[in-house]
Coordinates of C-alpha atoms in Angstrom, one line a residue:
Chain A
E117 CA -14.0 38.9 -2.9
K118 CA -15.3 38.7 -6.4
A119 CA -11.8 38.5 -7.9
D120 CA -11.3 35.2 -6.1
K121 CA -13.5 33.5 -8.7
D122 CA -10.8 33.6 -11.4
K123 CA -7.8 32.9 -9.1
P124 CA -6.2 29.4 -9.4
I125 CA -7.2 26.9 -6.7
N126 CA -4.5 25.4 -4.5
L127 CA -5.4 22.3 -2.5
E128 CA -3.5 20.3 0.1
A129 CA -4.6 17.0 1.6
D130 CA -3.3 13.7 2.9
A131 CA -5.0 11.7 0.2
V132 CA -7.0 12.2 -2.9
T133 CA -9.4 10.0 -4.8
V134 CA -10.3 11.4 -8.3
N135 CA -13.1 9.7 -10.2
D136 CA -13.0 11.0 -13.8
A137 CA -16.2 9.0 -14.7
K138 CA -18.3 10.7 -12.0
K139 CA -16.2 13.9 -12.2
T140 CA -15.8 14.0 -8.4
S141 CA -12.6 14.2 -6.4
I142 CA -12.5 13.5 -2.6
Y143 CA -9.7 15.0 -0.6
T144 CA -9.2 13.6 2.9
G145 CA -7.0 14.4 5.8
N146 CA -6.3 18.0 7.0
V147 CA -7.6 19.5 3.8
I148 CA -6.7 23.2 3.0
L149 CA -8.2 24.9 -0.1
T150 CA -7.0 28.3 -1.0
Q151 CA -8.3 30.4 -3.9
G152 CA -7.2 34.0 -3.9
T153 CA -8.3 35.3 -0.4
L154 CA -10.7 32.4 0.2
I155 CA -9.4 29.7 2.6
I156 CA -11.4 26.6 3.4
R157 CA -10.1 24.0 5.9
G158 CA -11.7 20.7 6.9
D159 CA -11.2 17.0 7.4
K160 CA -12.7 16.0 4.1
L161 CA -13.5 17.9 1.0
V162 CA -15.7 16.5 -1.9
V163 CA -15.6 18.5 -5.1
R164 CA -18.2 17.6 -7.7
E165 CA -18.3 19.2 -11.2
D166 CA -21.7 19.4 -12.9
K167 CA -22.2 19.2 -16.7
E168 CA -21.5 22.9 -17.3
G169 CA -18.3 22.7 -15.3
F170 CA -19.5 24.5 -12.2
Q171 CA -17.9 23.0 -9.1
H172 CA -19.8 22.2 -6.0
S173 CA -17.7 21.5 -2.9
T174 CA -18.7 20.0 0.5
T175 CA -16.3 20.2 3.4
Y176 CA -16.7 18.0 6.4
G177 CA -15.3 18.8 9.8
N178 CA -15.4 16.7 13.0
P179 CA -16.8 17.8 16.4
Q180 CA -13.4 18.8 17.7
T181 CA -12.3 20.8 14.6
P182 CA -15.3 21.9 12.5
S183 CA -14.6 22.9 9.0
T184 CA -14.0 26.7 8.5
F185 CA -13.8 29.2 5.7
K186 CA -12.4 32.7 5.6
Q187 CA -12.6 35.2 2.8
K188 CA -11.8 38.9 2.4
M189 CA -14.9 41.0 1.7
E190 CA -15.4 42.9 -1.5
G191 CA -13.8 46.4 -1.3
K192 CA -13.3 46.4 2.5
N193 CA -10.3 45.0 4.2
E194 CA -12.6 43.2 6.5
Y195 CA -12.8 39.4 6.6
M196 CA -15.8 37.1 6.6
E197 CA -15.3 33.9 8.5
G198 CA -17.5 31.0 9.1
S199 CA -17.5 27.5 10.6
G200 CA -19.7 24.5 10.8
Q201 CA -19.7 20.7 10.9
R202 CA -20.4 20.8 7.2
I203 CA -20.0 23.6 4.7
E204 CA -21.5 23.3 1.2
Y205 CA -20.6 25.7 -1.6
D206 CA -22.7 25.8 -4.7
G207 CA -20.5 27.1 -7.6
R208 CA -23.3 27.8 -9.9
M209 CA -25.5 29.8 -7.5
D210 CA -22.4 31.1 -5.6
K211 CA -24.2 30.1 -2.4
V212 CA -22.6 28.9 0.9
Q213 CA -24.5 26.8 3.4
L214 CA -23.2 25.9 6.9
Y215 CA -24.7 23.1 8.9
T216 CA -24.9 22.3 12.6
K217 CA -23.2 24.4 15.3
A218 CA -22.4 27.0 12.7
W219 CA -21.3 30.6 13.1
V220 CA -20.4 33.3 10.6
K221 CA -18.4 36.4 11.6
K222 CA -18.6 39.4 9.3
G223 CA -16.1 42.1 10.4
D224 CA -17.0 42.3 14.1
D225 CA -20.6 41.1 13.8
I226 CA -21.2 37.4 14.6
V227 CA -24.2 35.2 14.2
H228 CA -24.7 31.7 15.6
G229 CA -27.3 29.2 14.3
D230 CA -27.9 25.6 13.4
Y231 CA -28.1 26.4 9.7
I232 CA -26.7 29.5 8.0
M233 CA -27.1 30.2 4.3
Y234 CA -25.4 33.1 2.5
D235 CA -26.2 33.9 -1.1
A236 CA -23.3 36.0 -2.5
N237 CA -25.1 37.0 -5.7
A238 CA -28.3 38.1 -4.0
E239 CA -26.5 39.4 -0.9
Y240 CA -29.1 37.4 1.1
A241 CA -28.5 35.4 4.3
E242 CA -30.7 33.1 6.3
V243 CA -30.1 31.7 9.7
I244 CA -32.2 29.0 11.4
G245 CA -31.9 27.9 15.0
G246 CA -31.8 24.3 15.9
G247 CA -33.6 23.9 19.2
S248 CA -32.0 22.4 22.3
Q249 CA -30.0 19.7 20.7
A250 CA -28.2 22.3 18.6
A251 CA -27.0 24.0 21.8
T252 CA -23.4 25.3 21.6
P253 CA -21.5 27.2 24.3
A254 CA -22.4 30.4 22.4
T255 CA -26.1 29.6 22.2
P256 CA -27.0 27.4 25.2
T257 CA -30.7 27.3 24.1
G258 CA -29.7 26.5 20.5
R259 CA -31.6 29.5 19.2
V260 CA -30.2 31.9 16.7
R261 CA -28.0 34.5 18.4
A262 CA -26.4 37.4 16.8
V263 CA -24.0 40.0 18.2
I264 CA -23.9 43.1 16.1
Q265 CA -21.4 45.7 17.1
P266 CA -22.4 49.4 16.9
K267 CA -20.9 50.8 13.8
K268 CA -18.2 53.1 14.9
K269 CA -18.5 56.5 13.2
P270 CA -15.6 57.0 10.8
A271 CA -13.1 58.7 13.0
G272 CA -13.0 62.5 12.9
T273 CA -16.3 63.1 11.0
D274 CA -17.8 64.6 14.1
G275 CA -16.6 65.4 17.6
A276 CA -18.3 62.5 19.4
T277 CA -15.7 59.9 20.3
A278 CA -17.0 56.4 19.8
N279 CA -16.7 54.2 22.9
Chain B
M162 CA 69.8 -54.1 7.8
G163 CA 69.1 -52.9 4.4
R164 CA 67.2 -50.3 2.6
P165 CA 64.2 -52.5 1.9
T166 CA 63.2 -52.9 5.5
V167 CA 62.9 -49.1 6.0
V168 CA 61.0 -48.6 2.7
F169 CA 58.3 -51.2 3.4
P170 CA 56.6 -49.5 6.3
L171 CA 56.7 -46.1 4.4
V172 CA 55.0 -47.6 1.4
L173 CA 52.4 -49.3 3.7
L174 CA 51.8 -45.9 5.4
A175 CA 51.4 -44.1 2.0
L176 CA 48.9 -46.8 0.9
L177 CA 46.9 -46.4 4.0
A178 CA 46.8 -42.6 3.6
L179 CA 45.7 -43.0 0.0
L180 CA 43.0 -45.4 1.1
T181 CA 41.5 -43.0 3.7
F182 CA 41.7 -40.1 1.2
W183 CA 39.8 -42.2 -1.4
I184 CA 37.1 -43.2 1.1
D185 CA 36.7 -39.6 2.2
R186 CA 36.3 -38.5 -1.4
S187 CA 33.6 -41.0 -2.2
V188 CA 31.6 -40.2 0.9
Q189 CA 31.4 -36.5 -0.2
P190 CA 28.0 -35.5 -2.0
P191 CA 28.7 -34.9 -5.6
E192 CA 29.5 -31.1 -5.9
R193 CA 27.1 -29.3 -8.2
R194 CA 28.2 -29.0 -11.8
P195 CA 27.3 -25.5 -13.1
D196 CA 23.8 -26.4 -14.5
A197 CA 22.9 -24.5 -17.7
N198 CA 19.4 -23.2 -16.8
L199 CA 20.5 -22.1 -13.3
R200 CA 22.5 -19.3 -14.7
H201 CA 20.6 -16.1 -15.4
D202 CA 21.5 -15.7 -19.1
P203 CA 19.2 -14.3 -21.7
D204 CA 18.2 -16.7 -24.4
Y205 CA 17.2 -14.1 -26.9
I206 CA 18.1 -10.4 -27.3
L207 CA 16.4 -7.8 -29.5
D208 CA 17.8 -4.4 -30.4
N209 CA 15.9 -1.3 -31.5
F210 CA 12.6 -3.2 -32.1
V211 CA 9.0 -2.1 -32.4
T212 CA 6.2 -4.6 -31.8
T213 CA 2.7 -3.7 -32.9
R214 CA -0.3 -5.6 -31.6
T215 CA -3.8 -5.2 -33.1
N216 CA -7.0 -6.5 -31.4
V217 CA -9.4 -9.0 -32.8
N218 CA -10.9 -6.8 -35.5
G219 CA -7.6 -5.4 -36.6
A220 CA -7.7 -2.1 -34.7
L221 CA -4.4 -1.0 -33.2
A222 CA -4.2 -2.2 -29.6
Y223 CA -0.7 -1.3 -28.5
V224 CA 2.9 -0.6 -29.7
L225 CA 5.9 -1.6 -27.6
A226 CA 9.2 -0.1 -28.7
A227 CA 12.6 -0.3 -26.9
V228 CA 16.3 0.1 -27.5
K229 CA 17.1 -3.5 -26.1
M230 CA 15.1 -6.4 -24.8
K231 CA 16.5 -9.5 -23.1
H232 CA 14.4 -12.5 -22.3
Y233 CA 15.6 -14.9 -19.5
P234 CA 14.4 -18.5 -19.8
D235 CA 15.1 -19.4 -16.1
D236 CA 12.4 -17.2 -14.7
D237 CA 10.8 -16.3 -18.0
T238 CA 11.2 -12.6 -17.3
T239 CA 12.0 -9.9 -19.9
E240 CA 14.3 -6.9 -19.3
L241 CA 13.8 -3.8 -21.5
E242 CA 16.1 -0.7 -22.0
R243 CA 14.3 2.6 -22.7
P244 CA 10.9 0.9 -23.3
R245 CA 8.0 3.0 -24.7
F246 CA 4.6 1.4 -24.5
T247 CA 1.7 3.1 -26.3
Q248 CA -1.8 1.9 -25.7
Y249 CA -4.5 2.8 -28.2
A250 CA -8.3 2.6 -27.6
V251 CA -11.1 3.1 -30.1
N252 CA -12.0 6.8 -30.2
K253 CA -10.2 7.4 -26.9
P254 CA -6.9 9.3 -26.6
Y255 CA -3.9 7.0 -26.6
T256 CA -1.7 6.6 -23.5
Q257 CA 2.1 6.4 -23.7
I258 CA 4.5 5.2 -21.0
E259 CA 8.2 5.7 -21.3
G260 CA 11.0 4.7 -18.9
Q261 CA 14.8 4.2 -18.8
R262 CA 14.4 0.5 -17.8
G263 CA 11.5 -2.0 -17.8
N264 CA 10.7 -5.5 -16.6
V265 CA 8.0 -7.8 -17.8
S266 CA 7.0 -10.6 -15.5
S267 CA 6.8 -14.2 -16.7
D268 CA 3.1 -14.3 -17.7
G269 CA 3.0 -10.6 -18.6
E270 CA 0.9 -10.0 -15.5
T271 CA 3.0 -7.1 -14.3
V272 CA 5.1 -4.6 -16.3
E273 CA 7.5 -2.4 -14.3
F274 CA 9.0 0.9 -15.6
M275 CA 12.0 2.4 -13.7
D276 CA 13.9 5.7 -13.8
N277 CA 12.4 8.8 -15.3
V278 CA 9.1 7.2 -16.1
I279 CA 6.8 9.5 -18.1
V280 CA 3.2 8.7 -18.8
I281 CA 1.5 10.8 -21.4
R282 CA -2.3 10.7 -22.1
Q283 CA -3.0 12.5 -25.4
A284 CA -5.3 15.5 -25.2
S285 CA -9.0 14.9 -26.0
K286 CA -11.6 17.5 -26.9
D287 CA -12.6 18.3 -23.4
K288 CA -9.4 17.7 -21.5
G289 CA -5.8 18.8 -22.1
E290 CA -2.9 16.5 -22.4
M291 CA -2.1 14.8 -19.1
M292 CA 1.5 13.8 -18.1
V293 CA 2.6 11.8 -15.1
R294 CA 6.3 11.8 -14.0
T295 CA 7.7 9.4 -11.4
Q296 CA 10.7 7.2 -10.8
Y297 CA 8.9 3.9 -10.7
L298 CA 5.6 2.5 -12.1
K299 CA 4.2 -1.0 -11.8
M300 CA 1.5 -1.8 -14.3
F301 CA -1.1 -4.6 -14.3
P302 CA -2.2 -4.5 -18.0
K303 CA -5.1 -7.0 -17.5
Q304 CA -6.7 -5.1 -14.7
E305 CA -5.6 -1.8 -16.4
V306 CA -4.1 -0.6 -13.1
A307 CA -0.9 1.3 -12.5
V308 CA 0.7 1.7 -9.1
T309 CA 3.6 3.6 -7.6
D310 CA 4.8 4.4 -4.1
K311 CA 7.4 6.9 -5.3
P312 CA 6.7 10.7 -5.5
V313 CA 4.6 11.5 -8.5
V314 CA 4.0 14.8 -10.4
I315 CA 0.8 15.0 -12.5
T316 CA 0.5 17.9 -14.9
Q317 CA -2.6 18.5 -17.1
A318 CA -2.8 21.3 -19.7
P319 CA -3.6 24.1 -19.3
E320 CA -2.2 24.6 -15.8
T321 CA -3.0 21.8 -13.4
V322 CA -0.1 20.5 -11.3
I323 CA -0.5 17.8 -8.7
H324 CA 2.3 16.5 -6.4
A325 CA 1.8 13.3 -4.4
N326 CA 3.9 10.5 -2.8
G327 CA 2.0 7.5 -4.1
M328 CA -0.6 6.7 -6.7
V329 CA -3.0 4.0 -7.7
F330 CA -4.3 4.7 -11.2
N331 CA -7.3 2.6 -12.4
K332 CA -8.0 3.2 -16.1
K333 CA -11.0 0.9 -16.2
N334 CA -13.2 2.8 -13.7
Q335 CA -11.1 6.0 -14.3
T336 CA -10.1 6.6 -10.7
V337 CA -6.8 7.9 -9.4
N338 CA -6.0 7.5 -5.7
L339 CA -3.1 9.7 -4.5
R340 CA -1.4 9.3 -1.1
G341 CA 1.1 11.2 1.0
R342 CA 0.9 14.9 1.4
V343 CA -0.9 15.8 -1.8
R344 CA -0.6 19.3 -3.2
A345 CA -2.8 20.3 -6.2
H346 CA -2.9 23.5 -8.2
Y347 CA -5.9 24.1 -10.6
L348 CA -7.0 27.0 -12.8
S349 CA -10.4 28.0 -11.5
P350 CA -13.1 26.5 -13.8
S351 CA -14.4 29.9 -14.9
V352 CA -11.1 30.7 -16.4
T353 CA -10.6 27.2 -18.1
K354 CA -14.1 27.6 -19.7
K355 CA -13.1 30.9 -21.3
A356 CA -9.6 29.5 -22.3
A357 CA -11.1 26.3 -23.7
G358 CA -13.1 28.3 -26.2
K359 CA -9.9 29.8 -27.7
A360 CA -7.3 27.1 -27.6
P361 CA -7.8 24.6 -30.6
A362 CA -8.0 21.0 -29.5
S363 CA -4.4 19.9 -29.4
T364 CA -4.9 16.6 -31.3
P365 CA -2.4 16.4 -34.2
A366 CA -3.4 18.6 -37.1
K367 CA -4.6 17.2 -40.5
A368 CA -2.3 14.5 -41.6
S369 CA 0.5 15.7 -43.9
K370 CA 3.7 14.1 -45.2
A371 CA 5.6 16.4 -42.8
A372 CA 8.3 15.0 -40.5
P373 CA 7.2 14.4 -36.9
Q374 CA 8.8 17.7 -35.8
K375 CA 6.3 19.7 -37.9
N376 CA 3.6 17.4 -36.4
A377 CA 4.7 18.6 -32.9
K378 CA 4.5 22.2 -33.9
A379 CA 1.0 21.7 -35.3
S380 CA -0.5 20.5 -32.0
A381 CA -0.9 23.5 -29.7
S382 CA 1.0 22.0 -26.7
P383 CA 3.4 23.7 -24.4
A384 CA 7.1 24.2 -25.5
K385 CA 8.0 21.5 -22.9
K386 CA 6.2 18.9 -25.0
Q387 CA 8.1 19.9 -28.2
A388 CA 11.4 19.5 -26.2
T389 CA 10.5 15.9 -25.3
Q390 CA 9.2 15.3 -28.9
A391 CA 12.6 16.5 -30.3
K392 CA 14.5 14.1 -28.0
R393 CA 12.4 11.1 -29.2
S394 CA 14.4 8.3 -30.9
T395 CA 14.1 7.4 -34.6
S396 CA 11.0 5.2 -34.0
T397 CA 8.9 8.4 -33.9
N398 CA 8.6 8.3 -37.7
N399 CA 6.6 5.1 -37.8
Q400 CA 4.9 6.3 -34.5
A401 CA 3.6 9.3 -36.4
R402 CA 2.7 7.2 -39.4
I403 CA 0.7 4.8 -37.2
R404 CA -1.0 7.7 -35.5
R405 CA -1.9 9.3 -38.9
K406 CA -3.2 5.9 -40.2
Y407 CA -5.1 5.4 -37.0
D408 CA -6.5 9.0 -36.8
N409 CA -7.8 9.1 -40.4
P410 CA -8.6 5.5 -41.5
A411 CA -9.0 5.2 -45.3
P412 CA -12.5 6.5 -46.3

């Protein structure tokens, strides 16, 4: 949701290392970041601030618990969720990148891939498959796999009852 | 039969008793006389003092002020009451540490602050004033490192609040390690950029003869800071004088 950008950021972690000189802070241990409706969880979160003050964050998960993010979508009370071994968020370009065994769920539609990129400004997404070694239970062949639900007609507009 | 024959053995017996008592005493190790430097007594005491230290080329290095200071010769340690240690650095904001009690180790290697320790780093142009509150802080001035294992609250203008259970603050390479469940609250950078434009830098305003209270109002810092400023003891006057002299050296 756009309004999230101006909301304060709350962070929880087991330990933090802040390096003022390099303007980076590394949060480790069951990290939870919340900003408005955006929630990011992971084992380790590295926040880097560039010269203009934009913040770039990288969240690392581990094979058992990948890092996840969840955010309410603009205007709709649907949620967008995603997970991957590594999630990178580029503050300046407002771009999210999910790496290895990644999936993104938007409302009821879900897409699996080895690399998923979503550019919020340009409303543009890109998913790349990873071949056999990127196999996950959802995509045994490691190729991109998307499940898109038929859009239910808004109830009551016409007689047909959506299944 | 007379009295003397009875008395003789008694006297002999008494003599023998005395003899054994005397032998027993002399065998005992000499018991320790209270030695002067074993007692933990201060050799000098200072009241309401301010020490100012400059570095080699005369620039202000640090100011140590306290209500009472006791130096102990036996372990060469120093005890302080309500110490305030202010460290200045060339064109860097000054850092000030206050506590209810303080301890300086023999060679000045470690300085400990206890009970309601408040560390204040003055605001600089790009960062607001930072304040650290804890119950215990151990400082290693030479390595410029400060350590605590007690809960810590770090606040930084405009709205950053960080809670943690342990801290290692290294001033030289500017890193802060926090341990224990850390909870941080930041304003999002986009808001701070807008806010930074409006709020004037909160370094003290142009020097004026005003009393420190006016000085506090001049710097645009939260009401909380003015409350602590008001509570400061009398040494704030020369504190402000030093800061003015330091901020605007004679042309």
